[in-house]
Short mmCIF file of C-alpha atoms and ligand atoms in Angstrom, two decimals:
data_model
loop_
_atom_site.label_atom_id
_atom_site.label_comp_id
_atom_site.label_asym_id
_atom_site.label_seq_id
_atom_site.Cartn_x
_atom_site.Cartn_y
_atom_site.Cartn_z
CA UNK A 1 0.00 0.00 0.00
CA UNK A 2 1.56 3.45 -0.92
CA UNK A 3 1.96 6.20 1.59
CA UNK A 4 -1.16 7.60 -0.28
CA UNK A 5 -3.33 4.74 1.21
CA UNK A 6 -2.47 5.66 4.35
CA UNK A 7 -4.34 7.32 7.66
CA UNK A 8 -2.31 10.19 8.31
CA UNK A 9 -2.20 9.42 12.23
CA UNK A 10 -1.21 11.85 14.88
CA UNK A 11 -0.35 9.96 19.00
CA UNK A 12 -0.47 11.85 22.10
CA UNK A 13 1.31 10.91 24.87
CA UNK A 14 2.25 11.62 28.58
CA UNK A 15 4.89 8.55 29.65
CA UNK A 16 6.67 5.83 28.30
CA UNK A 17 4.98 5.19 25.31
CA UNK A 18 4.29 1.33 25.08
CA UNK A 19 1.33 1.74 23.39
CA UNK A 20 2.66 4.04 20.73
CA UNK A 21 5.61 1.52 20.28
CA UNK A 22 2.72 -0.97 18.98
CA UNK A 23 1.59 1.78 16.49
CA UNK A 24 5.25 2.20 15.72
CA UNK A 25 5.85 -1.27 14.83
CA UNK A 26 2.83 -1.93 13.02
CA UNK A 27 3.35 1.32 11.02
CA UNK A 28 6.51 -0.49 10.22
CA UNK A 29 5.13 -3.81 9.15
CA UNK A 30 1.59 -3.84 7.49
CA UNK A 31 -0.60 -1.22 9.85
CA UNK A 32 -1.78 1.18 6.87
CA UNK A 33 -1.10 4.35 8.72
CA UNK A 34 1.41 6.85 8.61
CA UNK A 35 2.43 8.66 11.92
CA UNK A 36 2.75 12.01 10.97
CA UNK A 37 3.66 13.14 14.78
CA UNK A 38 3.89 12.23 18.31
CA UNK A 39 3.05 14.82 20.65
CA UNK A 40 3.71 14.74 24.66
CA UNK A 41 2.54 17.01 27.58
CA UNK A 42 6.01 16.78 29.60
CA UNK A 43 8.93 16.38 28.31
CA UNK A 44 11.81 13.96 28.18
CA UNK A 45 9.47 11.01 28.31
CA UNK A 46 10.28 7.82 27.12
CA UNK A 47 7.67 7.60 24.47
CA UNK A 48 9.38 10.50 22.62
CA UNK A 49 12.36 9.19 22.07
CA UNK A 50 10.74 6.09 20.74
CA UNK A 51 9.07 7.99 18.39
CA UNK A 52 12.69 10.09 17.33
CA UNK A 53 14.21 6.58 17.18
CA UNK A 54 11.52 6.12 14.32
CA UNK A 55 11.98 8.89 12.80
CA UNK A 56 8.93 10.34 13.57
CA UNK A 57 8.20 14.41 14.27
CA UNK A 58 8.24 14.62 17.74
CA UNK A 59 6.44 18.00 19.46
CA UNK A 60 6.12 18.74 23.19
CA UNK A 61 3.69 21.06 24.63
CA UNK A 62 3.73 21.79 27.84
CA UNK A 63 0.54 21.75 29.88
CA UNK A 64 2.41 23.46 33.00
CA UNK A 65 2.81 26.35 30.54
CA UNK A 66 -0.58 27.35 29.94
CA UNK A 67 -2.50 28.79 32.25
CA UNK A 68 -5.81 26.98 32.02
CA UNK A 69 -7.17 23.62 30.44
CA UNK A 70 -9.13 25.60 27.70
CA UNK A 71 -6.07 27.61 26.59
CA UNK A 72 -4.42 24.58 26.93
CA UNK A 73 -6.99 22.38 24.60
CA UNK A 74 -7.23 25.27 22.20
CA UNK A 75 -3.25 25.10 21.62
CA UNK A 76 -3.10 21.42 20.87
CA UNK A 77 -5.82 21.35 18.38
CA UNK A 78 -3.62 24.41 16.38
CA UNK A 79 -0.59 22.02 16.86
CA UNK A 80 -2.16 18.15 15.73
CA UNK A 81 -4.02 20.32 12.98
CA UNK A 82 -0.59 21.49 11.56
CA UNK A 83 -0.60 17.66 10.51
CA UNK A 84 -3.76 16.67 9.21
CA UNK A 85 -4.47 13.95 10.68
CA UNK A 86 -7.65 11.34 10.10
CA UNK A 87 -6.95 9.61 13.51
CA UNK A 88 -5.68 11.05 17.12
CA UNK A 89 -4.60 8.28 19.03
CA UNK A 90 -4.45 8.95 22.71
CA UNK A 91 -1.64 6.89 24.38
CA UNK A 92 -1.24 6.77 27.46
CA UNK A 93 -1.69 11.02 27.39
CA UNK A 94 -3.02 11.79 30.94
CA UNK A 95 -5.11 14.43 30.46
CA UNK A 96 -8.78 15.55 31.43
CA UNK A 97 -10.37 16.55 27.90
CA UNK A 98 -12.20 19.72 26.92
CA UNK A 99 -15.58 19.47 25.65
CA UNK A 100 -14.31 21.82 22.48
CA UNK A 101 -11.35 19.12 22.15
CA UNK A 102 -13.91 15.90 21.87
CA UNK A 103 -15.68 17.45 20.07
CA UNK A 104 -13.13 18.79 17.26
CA UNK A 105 -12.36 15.75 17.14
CA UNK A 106 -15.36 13.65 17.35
CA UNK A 107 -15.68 9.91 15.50
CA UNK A 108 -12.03 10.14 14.94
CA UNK A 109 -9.80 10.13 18.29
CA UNK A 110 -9.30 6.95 19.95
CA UNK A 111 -8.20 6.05 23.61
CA UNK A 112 -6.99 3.05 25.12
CA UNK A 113 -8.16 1.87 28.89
CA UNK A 114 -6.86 -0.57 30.93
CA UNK A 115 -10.14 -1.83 32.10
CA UNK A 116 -13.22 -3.62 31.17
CA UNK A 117 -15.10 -0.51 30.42
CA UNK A 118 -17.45 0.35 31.68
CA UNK A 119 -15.89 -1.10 35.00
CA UNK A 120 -12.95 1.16 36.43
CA UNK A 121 -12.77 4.39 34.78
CA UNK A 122 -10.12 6.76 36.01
CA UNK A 123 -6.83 5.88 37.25
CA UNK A 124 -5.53 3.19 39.70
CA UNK A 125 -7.82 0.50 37.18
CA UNK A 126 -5.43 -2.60 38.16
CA UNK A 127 -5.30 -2.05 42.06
CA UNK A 128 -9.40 -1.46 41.75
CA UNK A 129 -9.57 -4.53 40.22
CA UNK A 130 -7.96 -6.23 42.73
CA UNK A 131 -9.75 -4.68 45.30
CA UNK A 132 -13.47 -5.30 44.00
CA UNK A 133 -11.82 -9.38 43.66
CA UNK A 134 -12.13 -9.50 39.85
CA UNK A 135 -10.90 -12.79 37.93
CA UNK A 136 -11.40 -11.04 35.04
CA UNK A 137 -9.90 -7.94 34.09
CA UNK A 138 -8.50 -6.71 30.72
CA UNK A 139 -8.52 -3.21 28.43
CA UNK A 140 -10.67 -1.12 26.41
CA UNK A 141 -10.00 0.55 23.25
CA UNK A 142 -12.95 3.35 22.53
CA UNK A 143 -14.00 6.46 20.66
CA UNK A 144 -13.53 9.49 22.95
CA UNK A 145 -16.64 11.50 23.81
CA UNK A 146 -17.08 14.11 26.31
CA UNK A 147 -17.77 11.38 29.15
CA UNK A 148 -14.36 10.44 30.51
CA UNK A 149 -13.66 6.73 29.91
CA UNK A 150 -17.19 6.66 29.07
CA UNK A 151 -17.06 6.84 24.75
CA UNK A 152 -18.27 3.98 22.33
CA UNK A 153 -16.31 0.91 23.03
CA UNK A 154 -14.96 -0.98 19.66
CA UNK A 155 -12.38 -3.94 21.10
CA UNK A 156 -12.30 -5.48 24.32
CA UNK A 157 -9.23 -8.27 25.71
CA UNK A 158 -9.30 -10.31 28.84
CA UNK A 159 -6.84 -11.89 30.67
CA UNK A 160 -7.05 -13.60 34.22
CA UNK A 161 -6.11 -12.34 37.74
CA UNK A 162 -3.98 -14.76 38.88
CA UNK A 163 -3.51 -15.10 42.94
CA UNK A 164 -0.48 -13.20 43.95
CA UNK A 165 -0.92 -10.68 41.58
CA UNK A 166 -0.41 -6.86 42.70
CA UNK A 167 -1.01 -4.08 40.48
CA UNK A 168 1.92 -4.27 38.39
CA UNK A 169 2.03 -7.75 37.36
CA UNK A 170 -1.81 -7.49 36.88
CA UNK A 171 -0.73 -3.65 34.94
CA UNK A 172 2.04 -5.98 32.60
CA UNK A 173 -0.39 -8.63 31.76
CA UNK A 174 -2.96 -6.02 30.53
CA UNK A 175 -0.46 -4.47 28.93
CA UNK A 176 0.10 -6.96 26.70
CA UNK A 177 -3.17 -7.13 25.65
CA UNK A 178 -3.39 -3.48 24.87
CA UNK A 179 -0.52 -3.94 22.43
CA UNK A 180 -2.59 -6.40 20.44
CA UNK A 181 -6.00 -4.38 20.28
CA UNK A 182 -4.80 -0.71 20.10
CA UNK A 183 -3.36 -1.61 16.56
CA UNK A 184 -6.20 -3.84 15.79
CA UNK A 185 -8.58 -1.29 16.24
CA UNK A 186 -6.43 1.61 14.06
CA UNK A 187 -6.05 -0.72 10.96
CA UNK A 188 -9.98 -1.09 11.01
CA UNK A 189 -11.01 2.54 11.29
CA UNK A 190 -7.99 2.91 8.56
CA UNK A 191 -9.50 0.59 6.18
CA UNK A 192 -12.61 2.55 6.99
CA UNK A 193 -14.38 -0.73 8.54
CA UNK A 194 -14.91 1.26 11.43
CA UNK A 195 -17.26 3.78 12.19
CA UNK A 196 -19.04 6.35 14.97
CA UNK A 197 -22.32 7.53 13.80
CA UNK A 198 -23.66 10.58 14.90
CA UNK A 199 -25.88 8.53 17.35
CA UNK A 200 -22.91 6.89 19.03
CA UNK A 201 -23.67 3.94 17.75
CA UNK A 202 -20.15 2.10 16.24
CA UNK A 203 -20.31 0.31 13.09
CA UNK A 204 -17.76 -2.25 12.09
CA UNK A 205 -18.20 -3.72 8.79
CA UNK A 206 -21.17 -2.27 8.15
CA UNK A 207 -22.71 -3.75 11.27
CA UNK A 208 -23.72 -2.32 14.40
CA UNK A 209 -21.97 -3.41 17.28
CA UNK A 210 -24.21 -4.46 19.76
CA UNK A 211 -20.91 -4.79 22.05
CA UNK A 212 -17.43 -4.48 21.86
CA UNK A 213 -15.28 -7.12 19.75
CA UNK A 214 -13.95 -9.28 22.23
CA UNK A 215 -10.46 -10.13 20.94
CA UNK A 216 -9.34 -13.55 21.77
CA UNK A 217 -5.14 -14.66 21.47
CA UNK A 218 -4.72 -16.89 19.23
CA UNK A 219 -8.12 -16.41 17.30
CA UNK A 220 -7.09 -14.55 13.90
CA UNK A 221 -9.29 -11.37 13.58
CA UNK A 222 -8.67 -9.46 10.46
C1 GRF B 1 -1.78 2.17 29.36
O1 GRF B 1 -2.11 1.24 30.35
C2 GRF B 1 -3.02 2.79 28.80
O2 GRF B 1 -4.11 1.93 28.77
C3 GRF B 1 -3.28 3.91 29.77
O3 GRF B 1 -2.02 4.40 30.10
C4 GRF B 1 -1.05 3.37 29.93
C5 GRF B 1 -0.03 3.90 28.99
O4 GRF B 1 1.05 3.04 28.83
N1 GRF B 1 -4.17 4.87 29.18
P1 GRF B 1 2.11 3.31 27.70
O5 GRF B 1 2.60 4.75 27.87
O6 GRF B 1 1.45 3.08 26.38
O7 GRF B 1 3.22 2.33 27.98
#
């Protein structure tokens, strides 16, 4: 697929940038997307330099810089729209959205959660998990609306909690997982399988989904 059959894609980030390293790679290989930048709220994170180490633009602004969320918002639409892009990824970026921002944005920005959406929005998802005495836990991967964690959910993966787990093996485990659908869910909205309708209502295929995909190891989904 030429560069001209791909989703211009722009990732924003706040940390080490696992996530956006499973973008990366399937950018690399067959994902049909091209990365146009990576843009954090602090800087010297991790994730940036694994998006320099790709070559990719790289952009930093600075949320302790501005001197409220709206000016803040308003700033980082002018920057991603300097690129274009058909998808915003959010990756691990640790922010509290504007309304204006969804919105801008609305039916094409993504966000990844590790939880089983609609249980544990917010942080601390893996120690909640623990706490409530889940055996199941897992991650989301959703359309962003203006209801924090709360968008139209398009892929869901489960693992286990195993006895003995704390939150970071339970955190890795997930992790994995997230690795797997975050990319899954990109190259569907960039084949245009994937849709949001202006009733919230996600289409994949041309089907409603009545519930998230539930992606399964080992089980090819295409
Ligand atoms: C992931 O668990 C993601 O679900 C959450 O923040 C974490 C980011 O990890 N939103 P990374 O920066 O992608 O490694």
């Amino acid at each position: 697929m030429s560069d001209n059959h791909k989703l211009p894609l722009v990732a924003l980030i706040s940390g080490g940038g696992t996530n956006l390293q499973a973008i990366i790679d399937g950018a690399v290989g067959d994902l049909p997307v091209e990365i146009r930048a990576v843009i954090s709220n602090r800087p010297d994170v991790l994730g940036l330099t694994r998006a320099e180490n790709a070559g990719i633009p790289t952009r930093v602004l600075n949320h302790k810089t501005f001197p409220d969320r709206e000016s803040y918002d308003q700033a980082l639409i002018e920057l991603i729209d300097e690129y274009q892009p058909g998808l915003v990824v959010l990756a691990g970026f640790m922010r509290i959205l504007t309304p204006g921002f969804v919105r801008h944005y609305a039916g094409r920005m993504f966000n990844i959660h590790p939880s089983l959406l609609p249980k544990f929005r917010g942080l601390h998802t893996h120690q909640q998990a623990l706490d409530e005495g889940e055996t199941l836990h897992g991650a989301s991967v959703h359309f962003v609306t203006e209801e924090l964690d709360g968008g139209p959910l398009i892929v869901q993966a489960q693992v286990p909690v195993r006895d003995g787990d704390d939150a970071g093996t339970l955190a890795n485990r997930v992790l994995q997982r997230e690795h797997l659908i975050y990319p899954l869910a990109i190259r569907w909205f960039a084949q245009q399988r994937l849709h949001l309708a202006g009733n919230g209502q996600v289409y994949l295929d041309n089907q409603p989904l009545q519930q998230p995909v539930l992606f399964t190891p080992g089980q090819e989904i295409v």
